[in-house]
Amino acid sequence: MSGGKAIIAVLDDEAKMRSALRRLLGTHGYEVELFETGDEFLKAAQCHCPDCLLLDLHMPQTTGFDVLRALARLEIQVPAIVITGHDEPGNAERLFELGAVDYLLKPLDETLLVNAIERTCLTKGRPRS
């Protein structure tokens, strides 16, 4: 963890979404780390754990479900806010059972996203900045 700013990891297979979230979250005082694949994130999380994970649900190789299962198996505790553009019945319930702390639909509403991150970081005892 950094000295003051909460660290938000963004795991999304779409480069434009990662870039947009980096800009948006940076303007709100967060330090942002970007990951394109679940494997890339899981490898990094074993060395250092962010304060919050924004996790895309539908990715080509490792899905958000897979990432949440792997985090539990590896005993890595990082609060995950799952984001998706393809909501399906039962997804939210399954994700919460796997440990997700929130579930948001794309296109993301800035206020809802920032409020979800703020709640997550405060719960973890980390201020925004």
Short mmCIF file of C-alpha atoms in Angstrom, two decimals:
data_model
loop_
_atom_site.label_atom_id
_atom_site.label_comp_id
_atom_site.label_asym_id
_atom_site.label_seq_id
_atom_site.Cartn_x
_atom_site.Cartn_y
_atom_site.Cartn_z
CA MET A 1 0.00 0.00 0.00
CA SER A 2 1.12 3.54 -0.63
CA GLY A 3 1.71 6.13 2.07
CA GLY A 4 -1.52 8.07 1.64
CA LYS A 5 -3.61 7.35 -1.40
CA ALA A 6 -5.81 4.29 -1.64
CA ILE A 7 -4.67 1.98 -4.43
CA ILE A 8 -7.36 0.84 -6.85
CA ALA A 9 -6.57 -2.03 -9.22
CA VAL A 10 -8.52 -2.03 -12.47
CA LEU A 11 -8.82 -5.40 -14.20
CA ASP A 12 -10.53 -5.08 -17.58
CA ASP A 13 -9.64 -6.59 -20.94
CA GLU A 14 -10.64 -3.41 -22.81
CA ALA A 15 -7.77 -0.89 -23.07
CA LYS A 16 -10.16 2.06 -23.49
CA MET A 17 -12.02 1.16 -20.31
CA ARG A 18 -8.77 0.79 -18.34
CA SER A 19 -7.56 4.16 -19.59
CA ALA A 20 -10.87 5.90 -18.86
CA LEU A 21 -10.99 4.48 -15.34
CA ARG A 22 -7.38 5.54 -14.69
CA ARG A 23 -8.23 9.13 -15.65
CA LEU A 24 -11.51 9.18 -13.73
CA LEU A 25 -10.16 7.66 -10.54
CA GLY A 26 -7.02 9.79 -10.68
CA THR A 27 -9.15 12.93 -10.62
CA HIS A 28 -10.72 11.61 -7.40
CA GLY A 29 -7.34 11.19 -5.70
CA TYR A 30 -6.80 7.46 -6.12
CA GLU A 31 -3.63 5.71 -7.20
CA VAL A 32 -4.60 3.36 -10.04
CA GLU A 33 -2.95 0.15 -11.23
CA LEU A 34 -4.08 -1.39 -14.52
CA PHE A 35 -4.30 -5.06 -15.45
CA GLU A 36 -5.43 -6.62 -18.72
CA THR A 37 -5.78 -10.25 -17.63
CA GLY A 38 -6.80 -12.12 -14.53
CA ASP A 39 -3.52 -14.01 -14.46
CA GLU A 40 -1.57 -10.75 -14.57
CA PHE A 41 -3.54 -9.36 -11.64
CA LEU A 42 -3.36 -12.55 -9.57
CA LYS A 43 0.41 -12.72 -9.97
CA ALA A 44 0.80 -9.10 -8.83
CA ALA A 45 -1.68 -9.50 -5.94
CA GLN A 46 0.45 -12.23 -4.40
CA CYS A 47 3.20 -9.63 -3.87
CA HIS A 48 1.12 -6.58 -3.01
CA CYS A 49 -2.57 -6.25 -2.49
CA PRO A 50 -4.49 -3.13 -3.58
CA ASP A 51 -7.11 -1.51 -1.38
CA CYS A 52 -9.87 -2.27 -3.91
CA LEU A 53 -10.27 -4.15 -7.18
CA LEU A 54 -12.52 -3.03 -10.03
CA LEU A 55 -13.12 -6.34 -11.75
CA ASP A 56 -14.64 -6.78 -15.19
CA LEU A 57 -16.89 -9.82 -15.16
CA HIS A 58 -16.64 -10.92 -18.80
CA MET A 59 -13.09 -11.36 -20.06
CA PRO A 60 -11.88 -13.82 -22.69
CA GLN A 61 -9.65 -16.16 -20.67
CA THR A 62 -10.11 -15.65 -16.95
CA THR A 63 -13.56 -14.34 -16.01
CA GLY A 64 -14.41 -12.27 -12.96
CA PHE A 65 -15.87 -15.43 -11.41
CA ASP A 66 -12.52 -17.17 -11.95
CA VAL A 67 -10.59 -14.28 -10.38
CA LEU A 68 -12.80 -14.26 -7.27
CA ARG A 69 -12.40 -18.04 -6.89
CA ALA A 70 -8.61 -17.76 -7.28
CA LEU A 71 -8.40 -14.94 -4.72
CA ALA A 72 -10.25 -17.14 -2.21
CA ARG A 73 -8.08 -20.16 -3.01
CA LEU A 74 -4.88 -18.08 -2.62
CA GLU A 75 -6.30 -16.47 0.56
CA ILE A 76 -5.79 -12.98 -0.87
CA GLN A 77 -8.26 -10.58 0.67
CA VAL A 78 -8.99 -7.69 -1.65
CA PRO A 79 -12.48 -6.17 -1.83
CA ALA A 80 -13.77 -6.53 -5.38
CA ILE A 81 -16.32 -4.33 -7.10
CA VAL A 82 -17.48 -6.24 -10.15
CA ILE A 83 -18.40 -4.29 -13.28
CA THR A 84 -20.14 -5.62 -16.36
CA GLY A 85 -21.90 -4.53 -19.50
CA HIS A 86 -23.73 -7.86 -19.76
CA ASP A 87 -25.92 -8.43 -16.73
CA GLU A 88 -27.54 -11.84 -16.46
CA PRO A 89 -30.03 -13.17 -13.92
CA GLY A 90 -28.27 -14.60 -10.89
CA ASN A 91 -24.90 -12.97 -11.55
CA ALA A 92 -25.05 -10.61 -8.59
CA GLU A 93 -25.99 -13.36 -6.16
CA ARG A 94 -23.21 -15.67 -7.42
CA LEU A 95 -20.64 -12.87 -7.23
CA PHE A 96 -21.62 -11.89 -3.69
CA GLU A 97 -21.35 -15.55 -2.65
CA LEU A 98 -17.80 -15.51 -4.06
CA GLY A 99 -16.92 -12.43 -2.02
CA ALA A 100 -17.64 -9.42 -4.26
CA VAL A 101 -18.56 -6.30 -2.29
CA ASP A 102 -20.52 -4.54 -5.04
CA TYR A 103 -21.85 -5.08 -8.57
CA LEU A 104 -22.16 -2.21 -11.06
CA LEU A 105 -23.38 -2.09 -14.63
CA LYS A 106 -21.63 -0.43 -17.57
CA PRO A 107 -21.80 2.25 -18.67
CA LEU A 108 -20.59 3.19 -15.22
CA ASP A 109 -22.17 6.09 -13.40
CA GLU A 110 -19.31 8.16 -11.93
CA THR A 111 -21.10 8.95 -8.67
CA LEU A 112 -22.15 5.34 -8.04
CA LEU A 113 -18.65 4.09 -8.83
CA VAL A 114 -16.84 6.60 -6.63
CA ASN A 115 -19.32 6.03 -3.78
CA ALA A 116 -18.79 2.26 -4.03
CA ILE A 117 -15.01 2.68 -3.93
CA GLU A 118 -15.23 5.16 -1.07
CA ARG A 119 -17.37 2.74 1.00
CA THR A 120 -14.96 -0.09 0.23
CA CYS A 121 -11.85 1.88 1.17
CA LEU A 122 -13.42 3.23 4.36
CA THR A 123 -14.50 -0.27 5.34
CA LYS A 124 -10.90 -1.37 4.87
CA GLY A 125 -9.71 1.59 6.92
CA ARG A 126 -8.05 3.42 4.03
CA PRO A 127 -8.82 7.05 3.24
CA ARG A 128 -9.12 8.19 -0.35
CA SER A 129 -6.11 10.49 -0.04
#
